[in-house]
Coordinates of C-alpha atoms and ligand atoms in Angstrom, one line a residue:
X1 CA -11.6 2.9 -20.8
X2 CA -10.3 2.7 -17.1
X3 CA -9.2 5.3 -16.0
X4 CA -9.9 8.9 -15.2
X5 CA -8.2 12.1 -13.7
X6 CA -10.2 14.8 -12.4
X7 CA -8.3 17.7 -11.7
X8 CA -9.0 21.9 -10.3
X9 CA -9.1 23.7 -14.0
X10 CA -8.8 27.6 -11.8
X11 CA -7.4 28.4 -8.1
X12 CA -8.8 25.3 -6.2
X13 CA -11.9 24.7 -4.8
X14 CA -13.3 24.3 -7.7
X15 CA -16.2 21.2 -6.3
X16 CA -13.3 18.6 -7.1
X17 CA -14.6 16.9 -3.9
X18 CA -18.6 16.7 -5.0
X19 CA -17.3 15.9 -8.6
X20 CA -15.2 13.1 -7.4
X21 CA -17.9 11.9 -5.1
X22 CA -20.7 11.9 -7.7
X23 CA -18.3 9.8 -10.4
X24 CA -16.2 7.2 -8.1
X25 CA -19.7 5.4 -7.9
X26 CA -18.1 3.9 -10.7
X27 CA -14.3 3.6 -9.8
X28 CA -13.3 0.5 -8.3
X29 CA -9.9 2.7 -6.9
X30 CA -9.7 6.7 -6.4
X31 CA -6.5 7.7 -5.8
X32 CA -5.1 11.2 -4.8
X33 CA -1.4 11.8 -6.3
X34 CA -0.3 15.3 -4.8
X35 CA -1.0 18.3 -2.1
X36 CA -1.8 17.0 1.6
X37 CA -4.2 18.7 4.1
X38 CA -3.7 22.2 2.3
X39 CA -7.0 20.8 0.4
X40 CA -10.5 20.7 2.0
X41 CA -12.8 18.7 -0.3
X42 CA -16.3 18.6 0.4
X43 CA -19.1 15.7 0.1
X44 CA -22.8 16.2 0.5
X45 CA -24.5 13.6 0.5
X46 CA -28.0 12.5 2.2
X47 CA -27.9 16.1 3.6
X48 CA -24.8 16.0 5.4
X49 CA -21.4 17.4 5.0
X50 CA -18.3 15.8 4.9
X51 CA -14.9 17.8 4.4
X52 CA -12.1 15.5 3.7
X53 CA -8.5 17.0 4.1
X54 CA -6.0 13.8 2.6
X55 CA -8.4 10.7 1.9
X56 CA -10.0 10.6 -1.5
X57 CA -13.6 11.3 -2.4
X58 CA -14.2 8.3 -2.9
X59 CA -14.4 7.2 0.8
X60 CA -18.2 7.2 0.8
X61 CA -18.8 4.1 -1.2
X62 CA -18.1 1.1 0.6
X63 CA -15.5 -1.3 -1.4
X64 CA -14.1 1.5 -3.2
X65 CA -10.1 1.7 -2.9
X66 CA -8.6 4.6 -1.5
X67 CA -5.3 5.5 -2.4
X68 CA -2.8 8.1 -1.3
X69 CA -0.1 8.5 -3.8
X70 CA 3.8 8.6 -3.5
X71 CA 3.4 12.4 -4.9
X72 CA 1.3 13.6 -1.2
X73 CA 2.8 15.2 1.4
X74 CA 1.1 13.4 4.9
X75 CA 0.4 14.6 8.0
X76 CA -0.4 11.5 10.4
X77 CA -2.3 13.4 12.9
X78 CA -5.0 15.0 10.3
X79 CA -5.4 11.7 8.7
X80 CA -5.4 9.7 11.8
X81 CA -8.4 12.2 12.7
X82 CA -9.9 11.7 9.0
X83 CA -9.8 7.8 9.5
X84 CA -11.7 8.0 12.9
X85 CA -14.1 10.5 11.4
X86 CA -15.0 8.4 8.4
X87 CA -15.1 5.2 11.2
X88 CA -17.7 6.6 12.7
X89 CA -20.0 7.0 9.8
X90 CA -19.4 3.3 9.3
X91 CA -16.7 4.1 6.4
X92 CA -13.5 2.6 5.7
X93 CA -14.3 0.0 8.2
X94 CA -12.3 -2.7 6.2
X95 CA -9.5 -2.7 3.9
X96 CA -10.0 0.3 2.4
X97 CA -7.2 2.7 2.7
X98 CA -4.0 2.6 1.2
X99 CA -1.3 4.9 1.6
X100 CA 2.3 5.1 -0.6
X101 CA 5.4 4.3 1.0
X102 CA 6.7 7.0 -1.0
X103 CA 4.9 9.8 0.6
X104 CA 6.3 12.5 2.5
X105 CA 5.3 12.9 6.3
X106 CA 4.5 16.5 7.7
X107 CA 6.7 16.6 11.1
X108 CA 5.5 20.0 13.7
X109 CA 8.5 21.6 12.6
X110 CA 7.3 21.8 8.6
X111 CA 4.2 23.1 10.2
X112 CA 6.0 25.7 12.6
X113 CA 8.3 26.8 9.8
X114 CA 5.5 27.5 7.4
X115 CA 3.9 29.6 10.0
X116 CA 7.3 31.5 11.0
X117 CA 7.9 32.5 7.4
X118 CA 4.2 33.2 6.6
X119 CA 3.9 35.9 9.8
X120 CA 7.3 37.2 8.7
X121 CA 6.3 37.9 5.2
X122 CA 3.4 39.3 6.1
X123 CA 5.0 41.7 7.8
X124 CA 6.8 43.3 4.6
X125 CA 3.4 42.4 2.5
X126 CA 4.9 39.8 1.1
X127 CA 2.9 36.4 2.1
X128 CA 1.7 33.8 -0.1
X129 CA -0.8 33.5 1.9
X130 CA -0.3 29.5 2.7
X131 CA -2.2 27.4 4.6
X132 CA 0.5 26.8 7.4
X133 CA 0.0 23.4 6.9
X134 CA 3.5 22.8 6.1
X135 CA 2.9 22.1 2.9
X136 CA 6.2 24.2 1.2
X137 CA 8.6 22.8 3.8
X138 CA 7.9 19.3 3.3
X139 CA 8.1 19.3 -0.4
X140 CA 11.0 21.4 0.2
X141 CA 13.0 18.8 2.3
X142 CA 12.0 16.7 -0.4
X143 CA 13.6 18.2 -3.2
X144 CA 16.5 18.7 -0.7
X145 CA 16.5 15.1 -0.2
X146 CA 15.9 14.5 3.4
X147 CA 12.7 14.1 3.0
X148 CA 11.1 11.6 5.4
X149 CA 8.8 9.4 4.0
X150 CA 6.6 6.9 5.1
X151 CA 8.8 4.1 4.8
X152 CA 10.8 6.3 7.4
X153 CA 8.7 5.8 10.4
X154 CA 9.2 1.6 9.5
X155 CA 12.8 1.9 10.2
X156 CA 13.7 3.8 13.7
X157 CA 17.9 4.4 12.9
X158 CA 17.1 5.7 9.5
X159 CA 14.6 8.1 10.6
X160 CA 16.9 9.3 13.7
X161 CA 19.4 10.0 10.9
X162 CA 17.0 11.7 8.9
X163 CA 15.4 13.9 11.7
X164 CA 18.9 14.7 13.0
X165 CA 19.6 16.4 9.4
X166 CA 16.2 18.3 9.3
X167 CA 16.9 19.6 12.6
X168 CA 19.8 20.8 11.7
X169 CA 18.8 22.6 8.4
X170 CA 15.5 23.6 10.1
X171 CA 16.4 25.0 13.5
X172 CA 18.6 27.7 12.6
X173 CA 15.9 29.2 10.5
X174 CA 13.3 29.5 12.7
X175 CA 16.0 30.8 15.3
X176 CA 16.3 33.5 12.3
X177 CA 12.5 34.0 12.2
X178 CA 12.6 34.8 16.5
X179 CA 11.8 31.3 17.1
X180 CA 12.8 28.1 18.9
X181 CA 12.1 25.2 16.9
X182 CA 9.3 23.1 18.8
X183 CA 10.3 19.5 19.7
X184 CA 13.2 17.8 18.8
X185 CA 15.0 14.6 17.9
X186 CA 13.4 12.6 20.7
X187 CA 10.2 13.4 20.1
X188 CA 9.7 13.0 17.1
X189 CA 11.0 9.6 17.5
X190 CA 8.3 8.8 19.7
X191 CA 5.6 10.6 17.9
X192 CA 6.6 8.5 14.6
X193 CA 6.9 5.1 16.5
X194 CA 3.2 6.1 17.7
X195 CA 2.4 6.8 14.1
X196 CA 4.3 4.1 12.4
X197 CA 2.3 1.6 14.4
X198 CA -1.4 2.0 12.9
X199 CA 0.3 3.9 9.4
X200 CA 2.4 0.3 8.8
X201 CA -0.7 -2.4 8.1
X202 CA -2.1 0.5 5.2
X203 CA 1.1 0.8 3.3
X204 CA 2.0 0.3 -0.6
X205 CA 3.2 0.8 -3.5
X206 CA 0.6 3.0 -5.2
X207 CA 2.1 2.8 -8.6
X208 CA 1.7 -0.8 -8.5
X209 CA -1.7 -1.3 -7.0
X210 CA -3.1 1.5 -9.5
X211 CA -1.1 -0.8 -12.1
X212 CA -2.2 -3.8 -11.4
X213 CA -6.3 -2.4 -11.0
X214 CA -6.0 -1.2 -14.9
X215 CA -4.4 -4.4 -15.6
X216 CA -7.3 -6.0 -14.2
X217 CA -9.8 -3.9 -16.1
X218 CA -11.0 -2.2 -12.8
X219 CA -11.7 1.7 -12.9
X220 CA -9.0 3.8 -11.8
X221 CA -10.1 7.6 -10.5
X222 CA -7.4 10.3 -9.9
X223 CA -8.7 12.9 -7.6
X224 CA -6.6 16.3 -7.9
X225 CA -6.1 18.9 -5.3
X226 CA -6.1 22.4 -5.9
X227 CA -6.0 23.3 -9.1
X228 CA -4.2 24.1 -12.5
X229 CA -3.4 27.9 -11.7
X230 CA -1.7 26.8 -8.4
X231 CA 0.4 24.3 -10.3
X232 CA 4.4 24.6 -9.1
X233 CA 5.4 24.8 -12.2
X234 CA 2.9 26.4 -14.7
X235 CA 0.6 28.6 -12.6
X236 CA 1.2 32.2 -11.0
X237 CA 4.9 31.6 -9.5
X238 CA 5.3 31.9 -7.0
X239 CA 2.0 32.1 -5.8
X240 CA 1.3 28.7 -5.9
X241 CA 1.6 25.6 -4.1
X242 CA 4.4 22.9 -4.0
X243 CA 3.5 20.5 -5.9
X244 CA 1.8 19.4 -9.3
X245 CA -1.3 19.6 -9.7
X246 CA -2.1 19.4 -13.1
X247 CA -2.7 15.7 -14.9
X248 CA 0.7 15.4 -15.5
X249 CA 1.0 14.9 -11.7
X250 CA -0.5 11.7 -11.7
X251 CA 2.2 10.3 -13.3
X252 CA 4.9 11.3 -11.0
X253 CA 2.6 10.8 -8.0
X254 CA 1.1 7.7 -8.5
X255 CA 4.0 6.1 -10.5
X256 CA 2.3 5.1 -13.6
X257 CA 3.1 6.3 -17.4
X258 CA 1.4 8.8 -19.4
X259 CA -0.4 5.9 -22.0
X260 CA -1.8 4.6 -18.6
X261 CA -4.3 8.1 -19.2
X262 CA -7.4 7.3 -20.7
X263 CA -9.4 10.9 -19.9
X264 CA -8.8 14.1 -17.9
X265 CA -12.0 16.0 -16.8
X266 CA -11.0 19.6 -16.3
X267 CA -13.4 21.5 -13.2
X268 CA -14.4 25.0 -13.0
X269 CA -16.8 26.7 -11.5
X270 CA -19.1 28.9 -13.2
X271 CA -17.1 32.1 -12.1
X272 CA -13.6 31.8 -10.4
X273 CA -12.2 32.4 -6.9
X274 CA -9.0 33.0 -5.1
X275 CA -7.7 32.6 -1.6
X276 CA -4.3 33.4 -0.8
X277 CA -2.3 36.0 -2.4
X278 CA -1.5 36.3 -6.1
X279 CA -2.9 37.6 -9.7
X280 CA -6.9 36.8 -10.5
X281 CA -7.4 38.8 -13.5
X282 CA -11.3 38.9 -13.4
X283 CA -11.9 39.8 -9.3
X284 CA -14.6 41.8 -8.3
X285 CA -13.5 44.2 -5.3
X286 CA -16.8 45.6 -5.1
X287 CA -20.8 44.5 -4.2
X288 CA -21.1 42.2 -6.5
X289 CA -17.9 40.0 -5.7
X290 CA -19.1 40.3 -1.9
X291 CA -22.6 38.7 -3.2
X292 CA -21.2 35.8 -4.9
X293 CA -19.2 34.9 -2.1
X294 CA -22.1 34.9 0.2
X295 CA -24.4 33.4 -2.5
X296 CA -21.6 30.8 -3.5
X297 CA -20.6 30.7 0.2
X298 CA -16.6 31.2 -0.5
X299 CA -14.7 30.4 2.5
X300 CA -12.1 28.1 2.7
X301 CA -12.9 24.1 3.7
X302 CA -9.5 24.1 5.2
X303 CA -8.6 27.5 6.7
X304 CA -11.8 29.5 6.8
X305 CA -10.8 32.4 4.7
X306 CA -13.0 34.5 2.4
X307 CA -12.2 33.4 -1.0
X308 CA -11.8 36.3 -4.1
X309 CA -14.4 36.0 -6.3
X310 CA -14.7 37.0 -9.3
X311 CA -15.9 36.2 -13.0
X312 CA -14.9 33.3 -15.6
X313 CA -11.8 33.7 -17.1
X314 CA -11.8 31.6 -20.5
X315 CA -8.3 33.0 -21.6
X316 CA -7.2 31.0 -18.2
X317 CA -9.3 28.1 -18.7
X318 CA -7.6 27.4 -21.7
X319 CA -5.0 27.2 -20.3
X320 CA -5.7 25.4 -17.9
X321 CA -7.4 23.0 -20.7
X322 CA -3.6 23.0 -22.1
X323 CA -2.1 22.0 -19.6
X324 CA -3.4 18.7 -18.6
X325 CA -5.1 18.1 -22.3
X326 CA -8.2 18.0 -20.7
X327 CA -10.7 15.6 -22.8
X328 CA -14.1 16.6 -20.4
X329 CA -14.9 19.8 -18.6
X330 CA -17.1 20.3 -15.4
X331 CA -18.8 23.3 -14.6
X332 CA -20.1 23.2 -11.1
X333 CA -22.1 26.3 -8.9
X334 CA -24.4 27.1 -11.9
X335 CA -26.7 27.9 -9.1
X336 CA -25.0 30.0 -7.6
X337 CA -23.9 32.2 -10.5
X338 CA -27.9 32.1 -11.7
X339 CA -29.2 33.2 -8.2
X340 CA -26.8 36.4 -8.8
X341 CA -29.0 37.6 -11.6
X342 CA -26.8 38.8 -13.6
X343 CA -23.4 37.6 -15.2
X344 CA -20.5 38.9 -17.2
X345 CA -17.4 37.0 -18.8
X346 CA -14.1 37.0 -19.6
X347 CA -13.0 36.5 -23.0
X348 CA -9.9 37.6 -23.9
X349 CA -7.1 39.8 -22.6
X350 CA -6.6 43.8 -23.9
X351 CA -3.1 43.9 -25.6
X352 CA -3.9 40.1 -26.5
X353 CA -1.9 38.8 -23.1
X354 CA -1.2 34.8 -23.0
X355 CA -2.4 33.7 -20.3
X356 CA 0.9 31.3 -19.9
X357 CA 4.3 32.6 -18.4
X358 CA 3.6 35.2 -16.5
X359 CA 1.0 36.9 -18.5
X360 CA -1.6 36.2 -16.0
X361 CA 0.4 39.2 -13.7
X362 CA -0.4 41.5 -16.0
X363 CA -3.9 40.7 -18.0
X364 CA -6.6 43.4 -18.1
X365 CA -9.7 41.4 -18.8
X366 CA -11.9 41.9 -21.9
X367 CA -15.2 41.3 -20.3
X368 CA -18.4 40.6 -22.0
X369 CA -22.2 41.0 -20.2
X370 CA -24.4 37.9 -21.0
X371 CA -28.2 39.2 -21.0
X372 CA -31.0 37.2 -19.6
X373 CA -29.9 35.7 -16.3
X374 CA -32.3 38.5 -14.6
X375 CA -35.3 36.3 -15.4
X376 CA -36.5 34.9 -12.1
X377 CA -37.4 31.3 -13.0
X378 CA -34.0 30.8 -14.3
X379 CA -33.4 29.5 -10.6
X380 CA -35.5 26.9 -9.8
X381 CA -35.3 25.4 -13.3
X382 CA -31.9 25.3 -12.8
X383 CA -31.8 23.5 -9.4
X384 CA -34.4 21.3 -10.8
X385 CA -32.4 20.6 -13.4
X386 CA -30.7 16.5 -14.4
X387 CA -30.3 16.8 -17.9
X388 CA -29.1 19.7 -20.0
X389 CA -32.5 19.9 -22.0
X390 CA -34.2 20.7 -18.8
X391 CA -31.8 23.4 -18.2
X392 CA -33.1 27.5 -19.0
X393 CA -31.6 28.4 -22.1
X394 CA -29.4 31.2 -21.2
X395 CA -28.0 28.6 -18.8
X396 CA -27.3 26.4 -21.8
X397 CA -26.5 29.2 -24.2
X398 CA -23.4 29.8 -21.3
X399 CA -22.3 26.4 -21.1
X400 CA -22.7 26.3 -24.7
X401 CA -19.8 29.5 -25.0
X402 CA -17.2 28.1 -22.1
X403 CA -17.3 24.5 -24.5
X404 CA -16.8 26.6 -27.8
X405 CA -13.7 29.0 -26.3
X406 CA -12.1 25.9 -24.3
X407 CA -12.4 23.6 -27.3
X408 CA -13.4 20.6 -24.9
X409 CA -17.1 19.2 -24.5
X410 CA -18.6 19.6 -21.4
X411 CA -18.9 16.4 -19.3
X412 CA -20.5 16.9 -15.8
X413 CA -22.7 20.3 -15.2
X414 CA -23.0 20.6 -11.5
X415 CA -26.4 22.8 -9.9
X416 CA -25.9 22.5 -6.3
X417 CA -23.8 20.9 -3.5
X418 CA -25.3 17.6 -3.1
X419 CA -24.4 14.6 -5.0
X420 CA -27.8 14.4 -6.8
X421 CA -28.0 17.8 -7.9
X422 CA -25.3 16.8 -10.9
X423 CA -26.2 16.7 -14.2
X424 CA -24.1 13.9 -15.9
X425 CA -23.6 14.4 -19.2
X426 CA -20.8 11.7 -20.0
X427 CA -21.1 8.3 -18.0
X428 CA -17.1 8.5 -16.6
X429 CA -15.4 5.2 -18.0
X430 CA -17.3 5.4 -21.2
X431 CA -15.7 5.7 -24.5
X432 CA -15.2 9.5 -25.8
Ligands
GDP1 P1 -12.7 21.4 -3.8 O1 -11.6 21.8 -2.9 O2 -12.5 21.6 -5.2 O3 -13.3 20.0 -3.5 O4 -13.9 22.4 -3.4 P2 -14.4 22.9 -1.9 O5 -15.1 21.7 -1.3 O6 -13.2 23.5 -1.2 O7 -15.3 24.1 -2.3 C1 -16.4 23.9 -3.1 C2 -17.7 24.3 -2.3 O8 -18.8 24.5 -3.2 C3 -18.1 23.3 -1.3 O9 -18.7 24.0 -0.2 C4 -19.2 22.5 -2.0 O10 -20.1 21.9 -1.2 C5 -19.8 23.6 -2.9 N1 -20.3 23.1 -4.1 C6 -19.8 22.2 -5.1 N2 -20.6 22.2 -6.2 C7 -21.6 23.1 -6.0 C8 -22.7 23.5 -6.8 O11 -22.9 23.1 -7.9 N3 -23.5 24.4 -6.2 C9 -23.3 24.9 -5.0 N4 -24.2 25.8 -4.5 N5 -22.3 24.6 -4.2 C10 -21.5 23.6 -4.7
IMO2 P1 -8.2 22.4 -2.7 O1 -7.7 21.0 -3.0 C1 -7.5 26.7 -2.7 C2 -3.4 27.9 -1.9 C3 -3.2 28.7 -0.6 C4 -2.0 29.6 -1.0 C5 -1.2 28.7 -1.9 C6 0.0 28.0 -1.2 O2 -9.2 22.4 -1.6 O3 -8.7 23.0 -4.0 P2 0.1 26.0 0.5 O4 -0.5 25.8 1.9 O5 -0.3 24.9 -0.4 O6 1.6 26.2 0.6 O7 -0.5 27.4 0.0 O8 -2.1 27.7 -2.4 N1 -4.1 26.6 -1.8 C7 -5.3 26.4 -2.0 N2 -6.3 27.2 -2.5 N3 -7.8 25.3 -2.6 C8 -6.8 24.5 -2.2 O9 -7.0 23.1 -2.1 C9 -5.5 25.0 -1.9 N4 -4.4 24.5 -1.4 C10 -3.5 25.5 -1.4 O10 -4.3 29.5 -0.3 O11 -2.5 30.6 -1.9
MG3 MG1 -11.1 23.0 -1.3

């Protein structure tokens, strides 16, 4: 088997970024196929912290490919800043990076519009809550086809065409929203020649570099970003980002076929969380959510915002399962769920809600209490912990009820943020 997609099984932020990290040891390529610097993945490892924003997690070991895929929406600025970042640690010093000619670029104005409709929404109550990245604009413009995309910045008379049309469709709203629209045509001719010139040496065609790696028999790793529940399509519409981010994605991002998929590993975290607006069945508004975000530390790697928290929610994690035929599930912040003492789930939903459509609006979660996690040497055992065996049992006994209601065997148990506190119980490329 060669390749692998790891994907965000709840809201995002699911440890996609320490998952990723602690498996593309054995990945000769990672490759990201959607989202842009709306994610904020982070790496610890040797004791420090790494958040990357657009590069893949698999940046930290040298000679591993790294691969941004036709389906990402860029912004050159945040990964000219990620390349100089990594540079400095002594990664990515050769020819590591790769970047589709395919993807979309983030101009200020897709940035400047996000923000314009975000403060006006939130005026009425009605925000998404977005990360003003300019996320929704770009893939917008896409869909609208006048998209700029990296091939763009190559050619100069194209891209003047191209920016003349945005400005046009663009100004006039933000006019709308009380605004003038920042920059124009000139400028952001000059800001993509200044782009254009270090962008141009890292550019490809990701489909056929990720091809021709399987071809090869090299390992392939697909990083996700967010997660299933954000998903454009099949999570809680329309609070949810712009693109696809289920495994599905990687074939329209990349640009490689569906038989090209040998395994999806699925990631959740022990209980769930939320930024942003939008349904989460299972949130705690009281004490208890407020400890696990201080215990699990839930504030955004990108924007800084509290995160919801909240328990497991196995109705949606089947789902989520569903959706991208998971073959391997990841449970990662065991730790932090055990150093809360005490822990309920969700099971089901009253009036037997589906979790798909838009049944996750209106679910009233069934919970159930799960005795035993008051025991204070659950803890350290756990931390302590590399294999399952040397896990407490009523940390096993949990895992043990997300496999059986998911219907997919776990692969990867995760006890703490750094790489070595993983407890890997597939090898990644090996046969099912
Ligand atoms: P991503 O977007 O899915 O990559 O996740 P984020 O990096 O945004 O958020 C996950 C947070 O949890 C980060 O701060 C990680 O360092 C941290 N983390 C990941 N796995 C674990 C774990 O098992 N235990 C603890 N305590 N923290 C973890
Ligand atoms: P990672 O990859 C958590 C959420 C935002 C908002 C919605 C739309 O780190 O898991 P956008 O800026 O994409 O238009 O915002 O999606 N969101 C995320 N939440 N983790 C992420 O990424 C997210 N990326 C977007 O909070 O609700
Ligand atoms: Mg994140």
């Amino acid at each position: 088997m060669s390749t692998l997609v790891v994907v965000g099984a709840q809201w995002g932020d699911e440890g996609k970024g320490k998952v990723v990290d602690a498996v593309a040891a054995e990945a000769d390529v990672v490759a990201r196929f959607a989202g842009g610097n709306n994610a904020g993945h982070t790496l610890v490892v040797d004791g420090r912290t790494l958040v990357t924003h657009l590069i893949p997690s698999g940046c930290m070991y040298p000679g591993t490919r790294c691969v941004l895929g036709a389906g990402m929406v860029i912004d050159p600025d945040v990964l000219l800043h990620e390349i100089e970042t990594l540079r400095a640690l002594g990664l990515l010093v050769h020819d590591e990076l790769r970047v589709s000619l395919h993807a979309h670029v983030i101009f200020p104005f897709h940035r400047q519009l996000d923000a314009l409709r975000e403060e006006r929404a939130t005026q009425s109550g009605a925000q998404i809550g977005t990360t003003k990245r300019g996320i929704g604009p770009a893939y917008e413009a896409k869909a609208a086809r006048r998209g700029i995309r990296v091939a763009d910045l190559l050619h100069p008379e194209r891209l003047r065409e191209r920016l003349e049309q945005n400005l046009a469709a663009v100004a006039p709203e933000c006019e709308r929203l009380g605004a003038r629209i920042e920059g124009g045509v000139q400028q952001w001719l000059a800001q993509a020649d200044a782009w254009a010139r270090w962008l141009a040496p890292m550019t490809c065609d990701a489909g056929a570099l990720c091809h021709a790696a399987i071809v090869a028999g090299q390992r392939v790793l697909f990083e996700g970003a967010q997660g299933a529940l954000l998903d454009v399509d099949h999570g809680t519409y329309p609070y949810v980002t712009s693109s696809s981010t289920i495994a599905g994605g990687v074939c329209t991002g990349i640009g490689i076929g569906p038989t090209a998929i040998d395994e999806v590993w699925g990631i959740s975290k022990a209980y769930a969380t939320r930024v942003g607006a939008g349904p989460f069945p299972t949130k705690l508004v009281d004490a208890t959510g407020n400890r696990l975000r201080e215990l699990g530390a839930e504030f955004g790697a990108t924007t800084g915002r509290p995160r919801d928290c909240g328990w497991l929610d196995l109705p949606a994690l089947r789902h989520a399962a569903r959706l991208s035929g998971m073959t391997g599930l990841c449970i990662t912040k065991l730790d932090v769920l055990a150093a809360l003492g005490k822990v309920e789930i969700c099971v089901a939903y009253e009036d037997g809600i589906d979790p798909g459509c838009d049944g996750l609006a209106h679910a009233v979660p069934r919970l159930q209490s799960c005795p035993g996690w008051d025991d204070p040497d659950v803890v350290p055992r756990l931390r302590l912990a590399r294999t399952l065996e040397a896990l407490p049992a009523v940390a096993r006994a949990y895992l043990d009820t997300i496999a059986a209601a998911i219907e997919v065997p776990i692969a990867l148990v995760s006890v703490g943020a750094s790489r070595e506190q993983t407890i890997a119980v597939r090898r990644p490329f090996d046969p099912a």
